[in-house]
Structures are given as structure tokens and as C-alpha cells.
XYZ file of C-alpha atoms in Angstrom:
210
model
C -5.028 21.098 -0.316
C -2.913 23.376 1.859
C -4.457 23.014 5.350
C -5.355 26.825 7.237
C -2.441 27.730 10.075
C -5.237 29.243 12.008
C -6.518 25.960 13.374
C -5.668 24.489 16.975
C -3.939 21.470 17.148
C -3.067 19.196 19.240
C 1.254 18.255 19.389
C -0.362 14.616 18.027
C -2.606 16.175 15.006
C 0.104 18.591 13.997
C 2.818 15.695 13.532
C -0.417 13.638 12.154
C -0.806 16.482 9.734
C 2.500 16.827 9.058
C 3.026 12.904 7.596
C -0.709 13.152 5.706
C 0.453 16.254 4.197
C 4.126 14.493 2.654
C 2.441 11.795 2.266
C 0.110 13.885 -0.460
C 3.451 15.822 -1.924
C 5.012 12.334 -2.300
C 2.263 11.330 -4.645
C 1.886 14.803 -6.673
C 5.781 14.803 -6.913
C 7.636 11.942 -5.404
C 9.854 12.829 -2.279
C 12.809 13.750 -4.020
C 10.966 17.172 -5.197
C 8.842 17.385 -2.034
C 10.790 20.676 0.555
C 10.369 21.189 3.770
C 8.956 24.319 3.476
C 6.216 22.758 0.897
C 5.250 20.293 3.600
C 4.423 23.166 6.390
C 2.644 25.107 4.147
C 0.714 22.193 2.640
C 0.148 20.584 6.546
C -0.435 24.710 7.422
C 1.989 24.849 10.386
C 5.148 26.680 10.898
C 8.799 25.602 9.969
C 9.625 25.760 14.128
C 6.483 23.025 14.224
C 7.988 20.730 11.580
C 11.461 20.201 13.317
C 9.479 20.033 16.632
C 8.354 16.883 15.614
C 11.041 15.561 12.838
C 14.648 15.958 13.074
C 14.789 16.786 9.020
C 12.954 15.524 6.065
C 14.612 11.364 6.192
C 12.994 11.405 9.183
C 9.033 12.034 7.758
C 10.054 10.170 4.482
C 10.546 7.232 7.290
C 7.372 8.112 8.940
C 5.192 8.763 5.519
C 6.053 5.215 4.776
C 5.024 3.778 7.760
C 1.521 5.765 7.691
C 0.852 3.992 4.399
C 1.544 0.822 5.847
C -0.896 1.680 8.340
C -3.377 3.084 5.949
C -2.918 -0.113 4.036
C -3.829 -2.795 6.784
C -6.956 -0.693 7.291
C -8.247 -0.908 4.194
C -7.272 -4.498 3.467
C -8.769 -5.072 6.505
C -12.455 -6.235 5.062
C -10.137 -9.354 3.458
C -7.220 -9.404 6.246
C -8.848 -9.690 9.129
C -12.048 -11.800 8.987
C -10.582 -14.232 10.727
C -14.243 -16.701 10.680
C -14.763 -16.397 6.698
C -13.527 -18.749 4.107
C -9.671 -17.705 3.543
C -10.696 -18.738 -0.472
C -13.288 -15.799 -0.221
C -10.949 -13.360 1.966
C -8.276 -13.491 -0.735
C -11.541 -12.969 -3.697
C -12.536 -10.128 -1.522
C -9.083 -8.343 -1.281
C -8.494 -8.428 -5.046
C -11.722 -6.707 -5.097
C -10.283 -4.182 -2.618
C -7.754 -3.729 -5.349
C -10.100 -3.130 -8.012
C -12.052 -0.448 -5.807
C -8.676 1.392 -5.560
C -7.710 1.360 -9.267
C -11.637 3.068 -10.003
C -10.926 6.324 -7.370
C -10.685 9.613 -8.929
C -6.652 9.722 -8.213
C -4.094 8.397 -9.636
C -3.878 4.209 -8.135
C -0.421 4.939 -6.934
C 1.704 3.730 -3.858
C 3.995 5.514 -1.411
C 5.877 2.565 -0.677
C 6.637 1.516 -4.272
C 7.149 5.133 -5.530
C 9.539 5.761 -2.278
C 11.216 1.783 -3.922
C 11.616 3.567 -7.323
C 13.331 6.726 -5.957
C 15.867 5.355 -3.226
C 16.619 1.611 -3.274
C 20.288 2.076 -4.243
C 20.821 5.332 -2.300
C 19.088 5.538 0.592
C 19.284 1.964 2.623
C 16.977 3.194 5.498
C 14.289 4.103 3.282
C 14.752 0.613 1.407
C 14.509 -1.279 4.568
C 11.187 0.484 5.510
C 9.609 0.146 2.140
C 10.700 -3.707 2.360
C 9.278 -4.322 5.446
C 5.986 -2.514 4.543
C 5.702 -4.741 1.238
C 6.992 -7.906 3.429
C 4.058 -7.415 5.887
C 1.856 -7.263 2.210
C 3.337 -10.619 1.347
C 3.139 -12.240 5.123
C -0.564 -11.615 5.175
C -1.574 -13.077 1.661
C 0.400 -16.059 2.426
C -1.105 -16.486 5.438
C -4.525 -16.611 3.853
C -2.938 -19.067 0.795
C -1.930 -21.293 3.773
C -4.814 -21.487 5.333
C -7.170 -21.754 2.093
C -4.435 -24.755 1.016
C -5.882 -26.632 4.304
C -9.754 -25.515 3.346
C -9.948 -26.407 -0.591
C -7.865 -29.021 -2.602
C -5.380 -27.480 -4.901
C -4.160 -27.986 -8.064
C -0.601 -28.888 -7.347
C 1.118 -28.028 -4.286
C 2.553 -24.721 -4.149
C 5.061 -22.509 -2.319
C 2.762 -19.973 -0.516
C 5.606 -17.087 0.082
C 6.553 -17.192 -3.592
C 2.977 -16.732 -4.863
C 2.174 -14.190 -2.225
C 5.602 -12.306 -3.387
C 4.798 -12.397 -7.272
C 1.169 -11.172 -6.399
C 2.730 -8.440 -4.188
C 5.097 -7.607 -7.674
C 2.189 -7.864 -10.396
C 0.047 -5.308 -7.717
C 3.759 -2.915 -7.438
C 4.335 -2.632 -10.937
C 1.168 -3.117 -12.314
C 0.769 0.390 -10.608
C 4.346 1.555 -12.074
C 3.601 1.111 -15.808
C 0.114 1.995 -15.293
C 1.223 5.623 -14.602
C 4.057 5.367 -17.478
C 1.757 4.190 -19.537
C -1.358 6.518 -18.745
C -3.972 3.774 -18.410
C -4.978 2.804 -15.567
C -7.180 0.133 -16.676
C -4.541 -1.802 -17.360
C -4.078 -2.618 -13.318
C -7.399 -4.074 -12.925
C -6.723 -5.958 -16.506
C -3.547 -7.368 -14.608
C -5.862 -8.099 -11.105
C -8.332 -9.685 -13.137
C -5.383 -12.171 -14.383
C -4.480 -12.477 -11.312
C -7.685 -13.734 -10.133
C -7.554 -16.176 -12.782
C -4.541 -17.377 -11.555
C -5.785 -17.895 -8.016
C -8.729 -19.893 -10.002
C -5.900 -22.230 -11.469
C -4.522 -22.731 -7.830
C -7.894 -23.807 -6.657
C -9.877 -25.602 -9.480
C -11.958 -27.563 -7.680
C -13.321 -24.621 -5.346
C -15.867 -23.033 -7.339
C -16.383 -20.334 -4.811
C -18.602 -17.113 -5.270
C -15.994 -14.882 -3.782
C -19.130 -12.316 -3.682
């Protein structure tokens, strides 16, 4: 929703504004369809106020990505960051994280991936910023496969990166031909696999990730 130009801002909440508000055109519309001018009016500030902050519209696609990285730690950060709990549990609780996003009202759709779809051939600096955003993803799930590999006996040994990676591809385009497909149950279907899978990793566990 289109924010009101009467309100005072600070030169840090207007740029804030600014990325929140492409950030929401990028999901309506993708960022290929998303105008300057529809960002001011949807942030509420002037056209002099956007290229204050931003030097043209690359430069906020850059930023928008970067705020969903942000975003994303944040809320991964129940599963991320409990640095004391049982790394087995952590990665449980972060598929449940998952789940919890697929069952909002909106659309379970990502800036990152959707700013993938639209530039990877065309637009290298948008390409290098989505892949560091989904690198960081992978980094911290392998991180927490590492450490659960030295907690709980596995199955066979496995390569940590490449699980991390093909769980980081299952979430991406589980999300993709969700929306193509118009059923959104079909991500949690797909997490819920993938949670089996992480079972198979770790038979001997028998963990209540709850």
C-alpha cells in the first residue's frame, strides 16, 4: 500500500522506505515492470528523494536484494543462530520456518530467486548479488550439517555443501513452480520430503525436532 507523502522522515527511513517499497513492486510484478515513478509513489516520496538516495533503478534492484538477504537471516534466525541447541534440531526447526512461510496470506515467493529468473544472463551485477545472497543460504545450512555430522552418526558420509546447495534448489524452485502451478501446497509437500531426506541422513537420531 502506497505510503502518505505527508509523513516526516528521516534521510535513513526515506531510503528504508524506498527499498521496502521495490521490494513489494518486485513481488506484485517482478522488477522488470516495476518504474521509478511507481516506487515513489508506492514508498510516498518525491522523484528528487528517490535519486537522492539511488543513482537510478540498478542501483535499488542491488539494494532490494540485499534487504531480503537481511530480512532472511532474521527470520531464519530462531534455527541459525542458536548457537547452544542441538544443530539436528536447528536444521528441524528451520524447515519449520519454511513451512510457516508457505501458510502466510501472500504469495511464498522470493526476491532473490524471482530477481535469478529475470536477469541471470543479462544483468551480471544483479546475478552476483542474488548468488551471494543464496550462497550465504547454503553456507549456513552446511554449517549446521557439519556440525550435526560431529553430534549424531550418519548414514553414510556425505558432502555437506552439496546437500546444503540441493536443499537451497528444492526451497528456490519449489517456490518457482509453486506460483506456475497455482498451488502452493505443493512447497510444503516438497519441505516435507525434504525433511525426510534429512531423516535418511541421520537414521539413528530419532530426534523430536519440536
Amino acid at each position: 500500500m502506497p505510503q502518505s507523502t505527508s509523513r516526516r522522515r528521516s534521510p535513513e527511513e526515506t531510503r528504508e522506505d524506498l527499498v521496502q517499497a521495490t521490494v513489494r513492486l518486485i513481488l506484485k510484478q517482478g522488477f522488470t515492470a516495476t518504474r521509478v515513478d511507481a516506487i515513489c509513489s508506492e514508498a510516498g516520496v518525491t522523484k528528487g528523494a528517490f535519486f537522492h538516495h539511488f543513482k537510478g533503478k540498478d542501483e535499488i534492484g542491488d539494494a532490494a536484494i540485499a534487504w531480503w538477504g537481511r530480512m532472511g537471516s532474521q527470520a531464519y534466525a530462531p534455527a541459525w543462530d542458536d548457537v547452544e541447541g542441538d544443530p539436528l534440531v536447528r536444521l528441524h526447526r528451520m524447515l519449520d520456518l519454511m513451512i510457516q512461510f508457505t501458510e502466510r496470506e501472500a504469495p511464498c515467493v522470493c526476491v532473490v530467486g524471482m530477481m535469478s529468473q529475470e536477469f541471470a544472463q543479462s544483468k551480471p551485477e544483479f546475478r552476483q548479488a542474488a548468488d551471494r545472497e543464496l550462497a550465504h543460504w547454503s553456507q549456513q545450512v552446511a554449517k549446521l550439517l557439519d556440525q550435526a555430522k560431529c553430534q549424531h552418526p550418519v548414514a553414510q558420509d556425505f558432502d555437506s555443501d552439496s546437500v546444503a546447495w540441493f536443499l537451497n534448489s528444492l526451497w528456490q524452485g519449489s517456490m518457482l513452480v509453486s506460483k506456475t502451478h497455482q498451488d502452493p501446497a505443493m512447497i510444503r509437500r516438497n519441505l516435507e520430503m525434504a525433511r525426510h531426506y534429512l531423516d535418511t541422513l541421520f537414521p539413528a537420531s530419532n530426534l523430536n525436532p519440536n
